[in-house]
PDB file of C-alpha atoms in Angstrom:
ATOM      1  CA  UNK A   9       2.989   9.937  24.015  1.00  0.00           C
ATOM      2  CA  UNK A  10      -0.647   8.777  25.159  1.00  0.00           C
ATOM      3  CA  UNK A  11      -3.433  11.164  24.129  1.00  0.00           C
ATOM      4  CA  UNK A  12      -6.616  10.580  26.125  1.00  0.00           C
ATOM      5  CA  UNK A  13     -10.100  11.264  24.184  1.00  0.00           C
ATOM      6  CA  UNK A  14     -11.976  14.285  25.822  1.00  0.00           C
ATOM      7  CA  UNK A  15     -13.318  16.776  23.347  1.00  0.00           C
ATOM      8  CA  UNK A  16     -14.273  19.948  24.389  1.00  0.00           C
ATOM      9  CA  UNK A  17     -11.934  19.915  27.294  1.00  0.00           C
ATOM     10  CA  UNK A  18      -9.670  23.239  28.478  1.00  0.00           C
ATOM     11  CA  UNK A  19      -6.564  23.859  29.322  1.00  0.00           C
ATOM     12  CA  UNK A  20      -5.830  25.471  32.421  1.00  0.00           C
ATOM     13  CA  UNK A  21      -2.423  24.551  33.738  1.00  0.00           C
ATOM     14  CA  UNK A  22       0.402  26.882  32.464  1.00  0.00           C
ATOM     15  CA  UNK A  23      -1.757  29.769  31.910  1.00  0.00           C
ATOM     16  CA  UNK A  24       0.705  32.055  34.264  1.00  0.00           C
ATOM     17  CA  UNK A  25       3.635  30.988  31.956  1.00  0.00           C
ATOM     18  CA  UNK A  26       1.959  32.574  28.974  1.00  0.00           C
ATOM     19  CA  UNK A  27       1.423  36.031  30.292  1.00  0.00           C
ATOM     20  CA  UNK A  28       4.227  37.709  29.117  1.00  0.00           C
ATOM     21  CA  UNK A  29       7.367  39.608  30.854  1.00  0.00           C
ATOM     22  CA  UNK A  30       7.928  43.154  31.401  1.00  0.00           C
ATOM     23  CA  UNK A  31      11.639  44.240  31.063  1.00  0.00           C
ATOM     24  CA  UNK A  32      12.972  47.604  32.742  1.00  0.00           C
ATOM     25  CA  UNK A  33      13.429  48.798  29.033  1.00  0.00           C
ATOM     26  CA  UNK A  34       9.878  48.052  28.360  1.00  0.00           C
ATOM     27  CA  UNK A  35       8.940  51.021  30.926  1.00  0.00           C
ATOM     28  CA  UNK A  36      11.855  53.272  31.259  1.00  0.00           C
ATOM     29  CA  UNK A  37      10.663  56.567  29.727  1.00  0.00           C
ATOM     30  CA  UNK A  38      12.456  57.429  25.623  1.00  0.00           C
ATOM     31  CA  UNK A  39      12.530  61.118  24.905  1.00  0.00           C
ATOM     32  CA  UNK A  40      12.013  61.852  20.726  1.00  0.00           C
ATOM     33  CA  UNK A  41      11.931  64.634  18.408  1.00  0.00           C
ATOM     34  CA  UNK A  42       9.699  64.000  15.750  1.00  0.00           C
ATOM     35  CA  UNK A  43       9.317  66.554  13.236  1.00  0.00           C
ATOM     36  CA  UNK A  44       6.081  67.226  11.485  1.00  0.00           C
ATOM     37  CA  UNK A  45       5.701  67.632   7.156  1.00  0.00           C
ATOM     38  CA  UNK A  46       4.997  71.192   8.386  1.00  0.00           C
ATOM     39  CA  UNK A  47       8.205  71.538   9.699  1.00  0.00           C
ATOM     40  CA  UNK A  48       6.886  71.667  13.709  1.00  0.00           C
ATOM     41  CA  UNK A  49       9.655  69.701  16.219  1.00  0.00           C
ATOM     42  CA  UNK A  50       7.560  67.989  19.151  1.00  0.00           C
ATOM     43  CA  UNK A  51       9.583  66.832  22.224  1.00  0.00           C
ATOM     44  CA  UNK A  52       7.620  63.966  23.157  1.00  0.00           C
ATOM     45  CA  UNK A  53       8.067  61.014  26.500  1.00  0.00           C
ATOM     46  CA  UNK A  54       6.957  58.070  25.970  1.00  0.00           C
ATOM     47  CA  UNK A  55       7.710  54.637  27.939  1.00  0.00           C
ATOM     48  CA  UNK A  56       9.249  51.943  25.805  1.00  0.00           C
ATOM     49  CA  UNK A  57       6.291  49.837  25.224  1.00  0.00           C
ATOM     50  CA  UNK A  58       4.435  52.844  24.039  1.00  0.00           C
ATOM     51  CA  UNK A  59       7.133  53.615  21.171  1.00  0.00           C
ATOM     52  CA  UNK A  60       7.430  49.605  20.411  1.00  0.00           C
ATOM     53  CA  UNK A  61       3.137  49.826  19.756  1.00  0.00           C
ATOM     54  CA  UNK A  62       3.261  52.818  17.586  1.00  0.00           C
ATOM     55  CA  UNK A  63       5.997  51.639  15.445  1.00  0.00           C
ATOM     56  CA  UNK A  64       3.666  48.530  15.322  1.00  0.00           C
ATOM     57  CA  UNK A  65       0.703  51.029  14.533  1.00  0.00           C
ATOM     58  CA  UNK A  66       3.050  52.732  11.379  1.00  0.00           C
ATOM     59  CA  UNK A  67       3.777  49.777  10.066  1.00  0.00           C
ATOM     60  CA  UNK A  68       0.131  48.851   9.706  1.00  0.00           C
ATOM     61  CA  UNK A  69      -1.270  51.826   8.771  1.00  0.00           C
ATOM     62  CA  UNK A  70       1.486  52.586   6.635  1.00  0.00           C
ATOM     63  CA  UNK A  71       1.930  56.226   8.252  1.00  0.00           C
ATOM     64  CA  UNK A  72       5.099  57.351   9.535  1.00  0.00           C
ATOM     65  CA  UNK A  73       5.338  58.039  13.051  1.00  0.00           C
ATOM     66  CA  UNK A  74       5.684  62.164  12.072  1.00  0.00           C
ATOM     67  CA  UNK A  75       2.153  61.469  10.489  1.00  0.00           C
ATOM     68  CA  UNK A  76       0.706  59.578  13.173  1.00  0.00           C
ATOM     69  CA  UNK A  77       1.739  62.010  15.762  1.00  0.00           C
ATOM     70  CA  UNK A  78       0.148  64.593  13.531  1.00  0.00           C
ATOM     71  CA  UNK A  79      -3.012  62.548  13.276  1.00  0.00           C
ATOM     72  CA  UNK A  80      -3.004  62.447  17.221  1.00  0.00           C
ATOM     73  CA  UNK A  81      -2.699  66.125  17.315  1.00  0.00           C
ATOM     74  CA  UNK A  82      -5.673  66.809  14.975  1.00  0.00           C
ATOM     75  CA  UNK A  83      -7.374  64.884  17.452  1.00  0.00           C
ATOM     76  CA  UNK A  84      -6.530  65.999  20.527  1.00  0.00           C
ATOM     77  CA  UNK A  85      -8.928  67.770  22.674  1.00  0.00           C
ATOM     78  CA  UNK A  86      -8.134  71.394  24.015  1.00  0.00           C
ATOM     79  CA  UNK A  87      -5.908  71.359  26.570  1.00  0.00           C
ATOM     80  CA  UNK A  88      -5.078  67.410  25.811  1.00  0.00           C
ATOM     81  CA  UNK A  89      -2.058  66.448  27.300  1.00  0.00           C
ATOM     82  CA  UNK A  90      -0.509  65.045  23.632  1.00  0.00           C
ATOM     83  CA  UNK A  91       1.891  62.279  25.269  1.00  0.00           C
ATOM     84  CA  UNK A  92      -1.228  60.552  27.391  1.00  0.00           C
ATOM     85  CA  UNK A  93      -3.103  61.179  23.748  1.00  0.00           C
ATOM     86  CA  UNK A  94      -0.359  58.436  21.904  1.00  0.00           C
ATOM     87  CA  UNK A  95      -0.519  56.215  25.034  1.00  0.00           C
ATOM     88  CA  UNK A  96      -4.266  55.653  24.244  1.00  0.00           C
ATOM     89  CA  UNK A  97      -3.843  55.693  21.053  1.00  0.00           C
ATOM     90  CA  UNK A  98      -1.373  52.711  20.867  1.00  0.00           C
ATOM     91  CA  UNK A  99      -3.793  50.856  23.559  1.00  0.00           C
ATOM     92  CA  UNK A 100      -6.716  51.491  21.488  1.00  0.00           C
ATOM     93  CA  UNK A 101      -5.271  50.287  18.702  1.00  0.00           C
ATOM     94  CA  UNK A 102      -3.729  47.117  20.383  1.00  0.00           C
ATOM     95  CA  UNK A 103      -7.182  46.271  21.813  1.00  0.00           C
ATOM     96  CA  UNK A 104      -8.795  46.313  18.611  1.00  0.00           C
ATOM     97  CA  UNK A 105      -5.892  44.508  16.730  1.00  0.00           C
ATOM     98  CA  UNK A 106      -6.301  41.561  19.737  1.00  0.00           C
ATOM     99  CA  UNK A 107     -10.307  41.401  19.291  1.00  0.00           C
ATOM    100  CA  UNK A 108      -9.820  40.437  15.371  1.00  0.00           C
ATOM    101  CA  UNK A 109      -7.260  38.297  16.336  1.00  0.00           C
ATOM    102  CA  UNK A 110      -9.293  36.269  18.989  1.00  0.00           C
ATOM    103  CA  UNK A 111     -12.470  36.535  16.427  1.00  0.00           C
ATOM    104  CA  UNK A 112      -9.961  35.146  13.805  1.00  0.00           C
ATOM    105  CA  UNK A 113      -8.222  32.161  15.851  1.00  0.00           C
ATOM    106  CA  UNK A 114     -10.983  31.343  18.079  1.00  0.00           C
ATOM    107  CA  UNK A 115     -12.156  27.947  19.045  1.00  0.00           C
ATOM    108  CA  UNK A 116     -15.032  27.917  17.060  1.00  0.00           C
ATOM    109  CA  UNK A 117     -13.505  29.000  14.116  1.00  0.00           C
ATOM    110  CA  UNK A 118     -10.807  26.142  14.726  1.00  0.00           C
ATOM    111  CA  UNK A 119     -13.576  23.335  15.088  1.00  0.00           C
ATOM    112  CA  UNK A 120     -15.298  24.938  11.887  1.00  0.00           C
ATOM    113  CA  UNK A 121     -11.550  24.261  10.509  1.00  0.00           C
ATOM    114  CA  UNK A 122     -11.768  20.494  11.949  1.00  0.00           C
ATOM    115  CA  UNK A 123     -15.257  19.794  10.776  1.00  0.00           C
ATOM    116  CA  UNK A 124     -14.439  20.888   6.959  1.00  0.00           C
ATOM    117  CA  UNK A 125     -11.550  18.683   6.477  1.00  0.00           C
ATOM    118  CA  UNK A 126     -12.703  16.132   4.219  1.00  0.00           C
ATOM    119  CA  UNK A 127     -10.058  13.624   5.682  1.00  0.00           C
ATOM    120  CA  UNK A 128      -9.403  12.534   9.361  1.00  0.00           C
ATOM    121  CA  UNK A 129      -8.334  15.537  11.164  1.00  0.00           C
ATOM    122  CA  UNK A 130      -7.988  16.113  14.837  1.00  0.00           C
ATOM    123  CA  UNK A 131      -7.024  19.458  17.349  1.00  0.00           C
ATOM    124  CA  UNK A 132      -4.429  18.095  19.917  1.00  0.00           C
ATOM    125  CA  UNK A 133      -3.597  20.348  22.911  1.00  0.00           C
ATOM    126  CA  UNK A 134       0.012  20.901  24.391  1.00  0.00           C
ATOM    127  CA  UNK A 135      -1.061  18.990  27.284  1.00  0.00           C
ATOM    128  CA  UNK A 136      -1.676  15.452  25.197  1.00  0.00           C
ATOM    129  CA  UNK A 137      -5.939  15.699  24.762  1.00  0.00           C
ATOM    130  CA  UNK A 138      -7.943  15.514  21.654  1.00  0.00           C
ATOM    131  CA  UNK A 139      -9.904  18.595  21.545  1.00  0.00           C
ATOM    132  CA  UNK A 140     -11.512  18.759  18.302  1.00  0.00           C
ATOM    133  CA  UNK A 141     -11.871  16.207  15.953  1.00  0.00           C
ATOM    134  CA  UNK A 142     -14.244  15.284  12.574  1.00  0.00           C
ATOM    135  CA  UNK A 143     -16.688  12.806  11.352  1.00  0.00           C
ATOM    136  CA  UNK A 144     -14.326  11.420   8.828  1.00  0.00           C
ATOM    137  CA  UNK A 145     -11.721  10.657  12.254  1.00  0.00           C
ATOM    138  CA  UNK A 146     -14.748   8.333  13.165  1.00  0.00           C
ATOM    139  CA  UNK A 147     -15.436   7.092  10.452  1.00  0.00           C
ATOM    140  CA  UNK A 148     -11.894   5.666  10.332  1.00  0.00           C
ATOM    141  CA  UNK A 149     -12.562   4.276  13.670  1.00  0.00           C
ATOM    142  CA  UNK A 150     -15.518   2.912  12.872  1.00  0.00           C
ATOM    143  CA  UNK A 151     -14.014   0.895   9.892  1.00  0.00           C
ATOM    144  CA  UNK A 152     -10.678   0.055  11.048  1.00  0.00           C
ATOM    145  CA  UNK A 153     -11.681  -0.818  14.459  1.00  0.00           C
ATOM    146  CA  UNK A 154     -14.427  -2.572  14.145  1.00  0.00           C
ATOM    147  CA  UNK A 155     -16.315  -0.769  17.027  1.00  0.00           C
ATOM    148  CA  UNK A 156     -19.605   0.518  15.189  1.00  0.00           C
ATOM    149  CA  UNK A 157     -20.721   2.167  19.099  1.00  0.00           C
ATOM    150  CA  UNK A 158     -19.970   5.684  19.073  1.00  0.00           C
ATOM    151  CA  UNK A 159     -19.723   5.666  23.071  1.00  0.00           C
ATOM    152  CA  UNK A 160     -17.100   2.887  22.606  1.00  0.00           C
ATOM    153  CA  UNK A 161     -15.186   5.255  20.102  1.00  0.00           C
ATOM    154  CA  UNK A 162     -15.078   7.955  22.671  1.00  0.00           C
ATOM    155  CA  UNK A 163     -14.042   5.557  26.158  1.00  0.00           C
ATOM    156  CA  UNK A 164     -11.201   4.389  26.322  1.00  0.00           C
ATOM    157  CA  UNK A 165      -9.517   5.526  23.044  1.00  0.00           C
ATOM    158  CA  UNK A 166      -6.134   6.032  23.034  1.00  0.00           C
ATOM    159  CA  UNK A 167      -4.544   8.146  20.614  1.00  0.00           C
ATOM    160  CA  UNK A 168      -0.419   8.153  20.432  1.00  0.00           C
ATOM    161  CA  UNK A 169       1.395  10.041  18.288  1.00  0.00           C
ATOM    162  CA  UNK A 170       5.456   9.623  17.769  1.00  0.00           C
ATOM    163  CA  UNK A 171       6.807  12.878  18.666  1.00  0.00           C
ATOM    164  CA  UNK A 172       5.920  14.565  21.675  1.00  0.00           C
ATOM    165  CA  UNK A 173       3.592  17.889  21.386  1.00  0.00           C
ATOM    166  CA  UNK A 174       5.534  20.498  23.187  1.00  0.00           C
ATOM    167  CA  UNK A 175       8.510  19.217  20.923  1.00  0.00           C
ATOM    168  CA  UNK A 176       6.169  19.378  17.748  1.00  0.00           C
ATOM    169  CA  UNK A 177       5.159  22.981  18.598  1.00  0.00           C
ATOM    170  CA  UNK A 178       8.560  23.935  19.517  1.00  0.00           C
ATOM    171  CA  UNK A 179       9.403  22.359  15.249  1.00  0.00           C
ATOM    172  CA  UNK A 180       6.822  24.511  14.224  1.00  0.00           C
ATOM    173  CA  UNK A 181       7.555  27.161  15.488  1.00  0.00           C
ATOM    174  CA  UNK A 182      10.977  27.337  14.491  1.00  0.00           C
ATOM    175  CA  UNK A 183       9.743  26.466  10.325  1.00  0.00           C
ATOM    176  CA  UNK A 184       7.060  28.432  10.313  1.00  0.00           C
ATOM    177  CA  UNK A 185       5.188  27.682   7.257  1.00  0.00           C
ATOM    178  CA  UNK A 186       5.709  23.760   7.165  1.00  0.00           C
ATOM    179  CA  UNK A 187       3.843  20.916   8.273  1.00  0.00           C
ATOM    180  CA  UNK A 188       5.636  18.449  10.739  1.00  0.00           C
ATOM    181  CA  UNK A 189       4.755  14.757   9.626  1.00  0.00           C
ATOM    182  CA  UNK A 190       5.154  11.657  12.669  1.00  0.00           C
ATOM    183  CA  UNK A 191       3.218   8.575  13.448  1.00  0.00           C
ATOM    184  CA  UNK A 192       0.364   7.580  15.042  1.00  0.00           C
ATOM    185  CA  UNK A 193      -1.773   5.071  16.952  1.00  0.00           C
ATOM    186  CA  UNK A 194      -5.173   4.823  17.943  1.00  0.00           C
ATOM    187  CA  UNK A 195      -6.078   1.633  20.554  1.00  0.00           C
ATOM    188  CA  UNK A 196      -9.336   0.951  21.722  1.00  0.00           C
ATOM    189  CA  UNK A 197     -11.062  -2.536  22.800  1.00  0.00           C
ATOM    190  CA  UNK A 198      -8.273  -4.139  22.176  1.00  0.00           C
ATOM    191  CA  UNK A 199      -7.419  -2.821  18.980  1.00  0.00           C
ATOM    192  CA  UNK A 200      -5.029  -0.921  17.119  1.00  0.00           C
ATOM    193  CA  UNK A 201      -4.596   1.433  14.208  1.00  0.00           C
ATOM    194  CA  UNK A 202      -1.559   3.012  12.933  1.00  0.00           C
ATOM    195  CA  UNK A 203      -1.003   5.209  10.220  1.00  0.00           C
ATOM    196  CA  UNK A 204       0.815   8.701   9.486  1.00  0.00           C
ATOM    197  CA  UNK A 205      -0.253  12.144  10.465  1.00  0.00           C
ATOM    198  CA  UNK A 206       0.796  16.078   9.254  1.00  0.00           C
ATOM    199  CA  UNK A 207       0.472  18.173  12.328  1.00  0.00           C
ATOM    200  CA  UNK A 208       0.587  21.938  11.881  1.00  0.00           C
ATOM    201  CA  UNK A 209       0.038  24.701  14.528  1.00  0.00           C
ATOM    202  CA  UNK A 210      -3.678  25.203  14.888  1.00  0.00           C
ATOM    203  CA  UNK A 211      -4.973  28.996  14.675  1.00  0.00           C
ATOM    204  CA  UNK A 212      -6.432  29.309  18.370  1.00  0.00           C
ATOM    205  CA  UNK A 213      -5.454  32.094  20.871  1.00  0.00           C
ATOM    206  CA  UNK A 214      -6.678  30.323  23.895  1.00  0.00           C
ATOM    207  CA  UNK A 215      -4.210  28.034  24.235  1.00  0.00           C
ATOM    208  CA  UNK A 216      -1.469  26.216  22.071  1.00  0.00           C
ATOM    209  CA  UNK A 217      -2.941  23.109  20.113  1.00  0.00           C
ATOM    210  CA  UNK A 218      -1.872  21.634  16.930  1.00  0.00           C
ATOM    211  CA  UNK A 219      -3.692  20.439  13.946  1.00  0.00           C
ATOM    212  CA  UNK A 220      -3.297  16.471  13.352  1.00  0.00           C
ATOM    213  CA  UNK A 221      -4.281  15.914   9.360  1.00  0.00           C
ATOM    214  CA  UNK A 222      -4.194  11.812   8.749  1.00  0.00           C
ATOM    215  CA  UNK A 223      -2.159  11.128   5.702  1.00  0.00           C
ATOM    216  CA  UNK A 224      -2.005   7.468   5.454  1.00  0.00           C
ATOM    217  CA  UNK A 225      -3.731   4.523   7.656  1.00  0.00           C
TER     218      UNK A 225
END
């Protein structure tokens, strides 16, 4: 598998793939009792997706869903319709949960991740391009290719690894937790480096990448 060198570069192919599908149960409407700590028994409607986010919402607040419902209640304007009230409350909640996570596993924060690493490190993208990758990753270039010219570095480099991206995601995903080790090779001008490389699934929400940490050149 050929990587070619273009930092900064974005992924657009695919994009409609990740945009997820709605099943019939996800909007065909649940009808629950919950009873209150007072002892109060609420009929309540709800589509699927909307019980599926506040059971997500209970879990991380550490409420039940009687005492969420309650919470929802003391809220609820006069005249409120109570059922709408959850809807937007498990939206609200979703939204926010989403905006830490994009703050949290955003490129930038990914490069910062790249940048620290005191050893060669590099961001790979599911579609074979380097799209972060450190001063110490040059530095190996530099030495161990003999090509001092940063421009050099950056045309024409190839960068190979052993096992296949989608298949090194697909790894990672399934052992979450544990680093995924392969080979690699970097050719430019003629020459070539090999060496060994940990990948790990890189913390970005914009689009699947991996984290390539060089163990051994």
């Amino acid at each position: 598998m050929v990587v070619v060198v273009r930092q900064g570069d974005q992924q657009t192919d695919g994009a409609a793939e990740a945009f997820p599908a709605v099943a019939s149960i996800d909007a065909e409407p649940r009808f629950r009792a919950v009873t209150s700590k007072s002892g109060e028994r609420r009929g309540i409607r709800l589509e699927g997706i909307y019980w599926d986010a506040l059971a997500r919402v209970s879990a991380e607040t550490g409420l039940s869903l009687a005492e969420l419902i309650d919470h929802a209640v003391n809220q609820l304007p006069d005249n409120g319709n109570l059922a709408s009230w959850l809807r937007v409350l498990a939206v609200k909640w979703s939204i926010s949960r989403l905006a830490h996570a994009e703050n949290v596993a955003s490129s930038d924060r990914l490069n910062a991740l790249v940048q620290a690493s005191p050893i060669p490190t590099v961001a790979l993208t599911r579609d074979k391009r380097l799209r972060f990758f450190n001063e110490a990753f040059l530095t190996m270039l530099r030495q161990r290719l003999s090509l001092p010219n940063v421009t050099q570095l950056t045309r024409g480099l190839r960068f190979s690894v052993e096992t296949q991206i989608a298949d090194a995601i697909a790894v990672l995903e399934a052992n979450p937790g544990r680093p995924l080790a392969t080979g690699f090779s970097v050719s430019c001008g003629g020459a070539t480096l090999r060496g060994q490389i940990n990948i790990a699934l890189a913390p970005d929400c914009e689009q699947q990448m991996v984290l390539g940490y060089v163990s051994r050149y």
